Coordinates of C-alpha atoms and ligand atoms in Angstrom, one line a residue:
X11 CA 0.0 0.0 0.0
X12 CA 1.5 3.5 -1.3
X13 CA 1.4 5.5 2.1
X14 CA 0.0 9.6 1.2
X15 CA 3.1 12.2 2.4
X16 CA 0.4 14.2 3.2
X17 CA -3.5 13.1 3.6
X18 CA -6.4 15.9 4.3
X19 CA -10.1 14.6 5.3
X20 CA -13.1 16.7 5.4
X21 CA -15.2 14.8 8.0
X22 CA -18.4 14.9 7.6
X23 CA -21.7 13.4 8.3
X24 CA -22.3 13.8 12.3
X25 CA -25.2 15.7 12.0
X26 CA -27.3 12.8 9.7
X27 CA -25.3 10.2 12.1
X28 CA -27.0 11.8 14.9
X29 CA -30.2 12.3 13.2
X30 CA -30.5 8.4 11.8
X31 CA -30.9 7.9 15.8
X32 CA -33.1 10.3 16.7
X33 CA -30.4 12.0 19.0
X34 CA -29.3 15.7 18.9
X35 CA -26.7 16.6 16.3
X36 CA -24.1 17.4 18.9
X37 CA -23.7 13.7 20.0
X38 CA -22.7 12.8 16.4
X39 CA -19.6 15.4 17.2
X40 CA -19.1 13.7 20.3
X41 CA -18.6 10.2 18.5
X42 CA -16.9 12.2 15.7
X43 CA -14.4 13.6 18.2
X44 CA -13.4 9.7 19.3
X45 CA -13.2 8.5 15.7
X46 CA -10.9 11.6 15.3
X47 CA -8.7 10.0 18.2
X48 CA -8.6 6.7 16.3
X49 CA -7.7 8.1 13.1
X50 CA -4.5 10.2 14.7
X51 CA -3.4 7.1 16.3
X52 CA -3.7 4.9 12.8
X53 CA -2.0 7.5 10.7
X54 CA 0.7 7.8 13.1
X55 CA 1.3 4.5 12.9
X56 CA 1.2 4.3 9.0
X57 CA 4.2 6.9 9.1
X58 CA 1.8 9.7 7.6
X59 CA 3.7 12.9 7.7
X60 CA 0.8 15.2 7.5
X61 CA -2.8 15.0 9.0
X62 CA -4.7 17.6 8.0
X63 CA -8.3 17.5 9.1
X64 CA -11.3 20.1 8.5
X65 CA -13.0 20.1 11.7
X66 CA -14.9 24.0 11.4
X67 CA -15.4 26.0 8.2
X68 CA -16.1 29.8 8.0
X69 CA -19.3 28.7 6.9
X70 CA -20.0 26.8 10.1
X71 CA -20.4 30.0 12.2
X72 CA -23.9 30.6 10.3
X73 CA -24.9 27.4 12.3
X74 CA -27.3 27.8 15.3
X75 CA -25.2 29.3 17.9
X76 CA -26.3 25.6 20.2
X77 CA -24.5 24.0 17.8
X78 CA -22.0 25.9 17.1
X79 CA -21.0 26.8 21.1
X80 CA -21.2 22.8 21.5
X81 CA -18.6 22.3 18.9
X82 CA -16.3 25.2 20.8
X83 CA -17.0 23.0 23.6
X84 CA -16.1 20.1 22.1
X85 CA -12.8 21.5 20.8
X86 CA -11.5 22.9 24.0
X87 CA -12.0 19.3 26.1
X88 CA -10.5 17.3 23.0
X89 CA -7.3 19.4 23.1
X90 CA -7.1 19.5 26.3
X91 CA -7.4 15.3 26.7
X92 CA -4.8 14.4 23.4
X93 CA -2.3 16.7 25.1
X94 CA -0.7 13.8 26.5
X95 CA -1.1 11.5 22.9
X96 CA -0.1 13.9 21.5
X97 CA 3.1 14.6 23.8
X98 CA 3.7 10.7 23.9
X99 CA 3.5 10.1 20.1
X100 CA 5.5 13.1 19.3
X101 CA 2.7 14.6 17.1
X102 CA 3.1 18.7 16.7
X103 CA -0.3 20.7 16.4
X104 CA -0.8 23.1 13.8
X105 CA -3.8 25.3 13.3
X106 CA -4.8 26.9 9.7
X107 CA -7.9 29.5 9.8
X108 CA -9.4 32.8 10.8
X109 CA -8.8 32.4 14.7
X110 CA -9.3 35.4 16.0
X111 CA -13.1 34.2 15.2
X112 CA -12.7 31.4 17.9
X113 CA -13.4 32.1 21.3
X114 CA -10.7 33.5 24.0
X115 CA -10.5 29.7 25.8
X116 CA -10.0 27.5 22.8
X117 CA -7.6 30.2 21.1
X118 CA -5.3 29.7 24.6
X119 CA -5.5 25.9 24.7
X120 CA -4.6 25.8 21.1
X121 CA -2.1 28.5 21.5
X122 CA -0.8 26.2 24.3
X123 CA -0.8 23.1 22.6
X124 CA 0.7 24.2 19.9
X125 CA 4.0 25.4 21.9
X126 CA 3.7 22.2 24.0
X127 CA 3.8 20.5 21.0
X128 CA 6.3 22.2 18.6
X129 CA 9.2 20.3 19.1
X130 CA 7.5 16.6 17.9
X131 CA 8.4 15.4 15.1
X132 CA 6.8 12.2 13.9
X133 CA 3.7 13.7 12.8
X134 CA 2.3 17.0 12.3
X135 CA -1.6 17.1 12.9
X136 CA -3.3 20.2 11.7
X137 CA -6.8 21.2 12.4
X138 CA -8.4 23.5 10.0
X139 CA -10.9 25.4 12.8
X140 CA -13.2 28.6 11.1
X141 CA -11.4 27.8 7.8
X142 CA -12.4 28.7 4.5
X143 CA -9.8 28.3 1.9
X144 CA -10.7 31.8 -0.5
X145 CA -10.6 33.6 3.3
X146 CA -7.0 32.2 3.4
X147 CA -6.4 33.5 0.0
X148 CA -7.4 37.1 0.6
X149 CA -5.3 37.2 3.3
X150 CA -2.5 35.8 1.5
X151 CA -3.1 38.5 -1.3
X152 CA -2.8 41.2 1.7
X153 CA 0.7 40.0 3.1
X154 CA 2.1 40.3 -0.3
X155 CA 0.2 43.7 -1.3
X156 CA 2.0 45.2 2.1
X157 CA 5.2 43.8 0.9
X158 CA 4.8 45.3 -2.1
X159 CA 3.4 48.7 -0.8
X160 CA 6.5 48.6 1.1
X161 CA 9.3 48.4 -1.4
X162 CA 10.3 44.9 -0.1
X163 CA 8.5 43.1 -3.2
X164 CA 8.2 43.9 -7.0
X165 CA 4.5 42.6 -8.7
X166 CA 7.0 40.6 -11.2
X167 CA 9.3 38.7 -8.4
X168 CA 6.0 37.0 -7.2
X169 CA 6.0 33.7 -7.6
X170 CA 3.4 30.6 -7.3
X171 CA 6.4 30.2 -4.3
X172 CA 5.6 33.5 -3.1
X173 CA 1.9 32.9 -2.8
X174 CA 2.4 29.5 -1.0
X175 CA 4.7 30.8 1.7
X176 CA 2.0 33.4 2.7
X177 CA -0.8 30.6 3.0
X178 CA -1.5 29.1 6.6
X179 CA 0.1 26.2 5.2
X180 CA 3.2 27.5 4.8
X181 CA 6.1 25.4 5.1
X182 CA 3.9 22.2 4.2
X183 CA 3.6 19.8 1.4
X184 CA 0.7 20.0 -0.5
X185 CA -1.7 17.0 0.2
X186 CA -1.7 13.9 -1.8
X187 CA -5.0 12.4 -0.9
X188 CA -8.2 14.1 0.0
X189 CA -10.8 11.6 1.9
X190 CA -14.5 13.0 2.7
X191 CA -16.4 11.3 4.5
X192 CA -20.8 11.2 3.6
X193 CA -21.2 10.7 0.3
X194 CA -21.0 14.7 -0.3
X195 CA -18.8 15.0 -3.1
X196 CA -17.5 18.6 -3.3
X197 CA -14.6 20.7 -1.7
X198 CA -16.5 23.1 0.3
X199 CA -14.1 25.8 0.7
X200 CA -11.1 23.6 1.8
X201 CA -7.7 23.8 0.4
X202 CA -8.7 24.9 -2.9
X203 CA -5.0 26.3 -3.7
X204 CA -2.8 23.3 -2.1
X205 CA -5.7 20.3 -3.5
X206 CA -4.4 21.5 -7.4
X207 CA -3.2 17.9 -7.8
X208 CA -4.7 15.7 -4.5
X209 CA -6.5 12.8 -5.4
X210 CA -9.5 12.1 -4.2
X211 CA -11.5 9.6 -2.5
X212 CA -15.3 9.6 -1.5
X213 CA -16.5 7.5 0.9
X214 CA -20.4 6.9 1.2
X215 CA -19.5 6.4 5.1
X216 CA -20.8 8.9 7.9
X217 CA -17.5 10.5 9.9
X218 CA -19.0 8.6 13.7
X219 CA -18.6 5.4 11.6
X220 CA -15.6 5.9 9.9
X221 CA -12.5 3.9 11.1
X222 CA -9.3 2.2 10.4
X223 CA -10.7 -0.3 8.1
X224 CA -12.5 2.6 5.6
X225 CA -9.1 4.4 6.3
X226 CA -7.1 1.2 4.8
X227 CA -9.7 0.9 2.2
X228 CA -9.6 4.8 0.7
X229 CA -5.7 4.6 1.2
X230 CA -5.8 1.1 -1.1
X231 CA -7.7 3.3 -3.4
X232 CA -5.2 5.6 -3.5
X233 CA -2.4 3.5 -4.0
X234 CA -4.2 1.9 -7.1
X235 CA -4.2 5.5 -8.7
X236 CA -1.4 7.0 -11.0
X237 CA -0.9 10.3 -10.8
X238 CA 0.5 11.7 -13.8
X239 CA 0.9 15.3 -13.2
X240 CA -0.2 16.0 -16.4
X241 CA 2.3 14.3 -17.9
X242 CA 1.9 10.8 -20.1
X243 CA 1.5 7.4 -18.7
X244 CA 5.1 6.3 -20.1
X245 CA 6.5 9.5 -18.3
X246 CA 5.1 8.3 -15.2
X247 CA 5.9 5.3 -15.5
X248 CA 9.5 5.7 -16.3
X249 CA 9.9 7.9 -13.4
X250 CA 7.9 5.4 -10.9
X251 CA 10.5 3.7 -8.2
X252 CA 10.2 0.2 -8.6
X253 CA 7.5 -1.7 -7.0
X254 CA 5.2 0.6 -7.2
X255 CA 1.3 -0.3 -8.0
X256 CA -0.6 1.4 -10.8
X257 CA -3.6 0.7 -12.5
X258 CA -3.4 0.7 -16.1
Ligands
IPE326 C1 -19.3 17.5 10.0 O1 -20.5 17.0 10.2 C2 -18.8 18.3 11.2 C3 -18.9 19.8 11.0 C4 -19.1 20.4 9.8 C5 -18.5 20.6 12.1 P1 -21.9 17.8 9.9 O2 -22.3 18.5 11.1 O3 -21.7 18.6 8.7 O4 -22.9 16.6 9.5 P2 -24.0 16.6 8.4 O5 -23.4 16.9 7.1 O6 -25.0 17.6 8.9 O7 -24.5 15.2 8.5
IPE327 C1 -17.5 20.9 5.6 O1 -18.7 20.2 5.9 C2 -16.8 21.4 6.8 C3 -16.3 20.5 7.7 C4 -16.3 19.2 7.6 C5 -15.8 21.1 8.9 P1 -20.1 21.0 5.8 O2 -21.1 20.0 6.2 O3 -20.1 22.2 6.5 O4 -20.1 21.2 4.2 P2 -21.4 21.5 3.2 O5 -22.2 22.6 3.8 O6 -22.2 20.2 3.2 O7 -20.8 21.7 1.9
MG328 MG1 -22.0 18.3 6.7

């Protein structure tokens, strides 16, 4: 099984999970917060170098505030209890989004976290938390418009380097696999600058129900890809490291 450098998921679904059993949406985020525990664990152990996992868009804040304070809620007890996992399995915490929108007691424990856990270097977990990828983008376009208002940048010298250094993701590879979760089949305002080349994978599955097996069966599906890069198959293929499965 090829192994993704990077894999995002947009994990979705807690809300119909919920609603299949008659229970209040918020206790399909509570089962969606263990399965997110599970999911570390496993692609910690499969060597993943990146975790990247949508967990609050910008669009999420038009959600009833009872939902919306829940998942605030939600956030602030999980950090605070994978502290220690995360500590223990040298996983660093990144955040990418708007969060100055997030309340004053999450932005601390993530704020805290995030120092505790700068130094780890097996894994590097980010949460995108009141994310919206064309947000990022405009505030990408204003770091580089103040270095250009201020002498330090020509319009000609930017470069496709440029505008990925000034991202929230900074610094990190671009993802190879994109997983969501529901049977939704769309991007919703995630990553739309570092997903150029991601494959994809959509799983019918509802995020509470999601676990390690789905995980080994989308990461089989994307090992049975070829990614070409728009170049041609024989390219690829003449590039590809030896043992390497492709479907032809
Ligand atoms: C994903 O599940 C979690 C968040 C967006 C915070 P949803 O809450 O979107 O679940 P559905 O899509 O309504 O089932
Ligand atoms: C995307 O899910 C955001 C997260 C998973 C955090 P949504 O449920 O908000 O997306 P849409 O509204 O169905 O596109
Ligand atoms: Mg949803």
């Amino acid at each position: 099984m090829h192994i993704p450098r990077h894999l995002a998921i947009i994990m979705d679904g807690n809300g119909r999970w919920a609603e299949q059993r008659h229970l209040p949406r918020i206790s399909g985020h509570r089962q969606g917060v263990r399965v997110v525990r599970d999911i570390v664990k496993e692609c910690h152990r499969l060597g993943i170098d990146y975790l990247t996992l949508y967990a609050f868009s910008s669009e999420n804040w038009g959600r009833p505030e009872e939902e919306v304070s829940a998942l605030m809620d939600l956030l602030g007890r999980y950090l605070q209890s994978e502290l220690e996992l995360m500590l223990k399995n040298r996983i660093s915490l990144r955040v990418i989004g708007e969060l100055d929108r997030l309340p004053p007691g999450v932005r601390s424990a993530l704020k805290e976290t995030v120092e505790r856990t700068r130094n780890n270097g097996d894994m590097v977990l980010t949460l995108a938390l009141s994310y919206g990828a064309r947000n990022e983008l405009v505030r990408a376009v204003r770091k580089i418009a103040a270095k250009v208002q201020a002498g330090l940048l020509l319009p000609g010298e930017i470069t496709e380097r440029t505008f990925a250094d000034c991202l929230d993701t900074a610094g990190m590879p671009d993802p190879d696999l994109l997983i969501r979760t529901s049977g939704e089949m769309r991007v919703s305002n995630f990553l739309l600058w570092q997903l150029a080349y991601a494959e994809m994978v959509f799983t019918p599955v509802l995020w509470p129900d999601f676990n390690e097996d789905e995980l080994h069966r989308c990461l089989e599906e994307y090992s049975s890809r070829e990614r070409r890069f728009g170049l041609t198959h024989d390219q690829v293929a003449g590039l590809r490291p030896e043992g390497r499965r492709v479907n032809h």
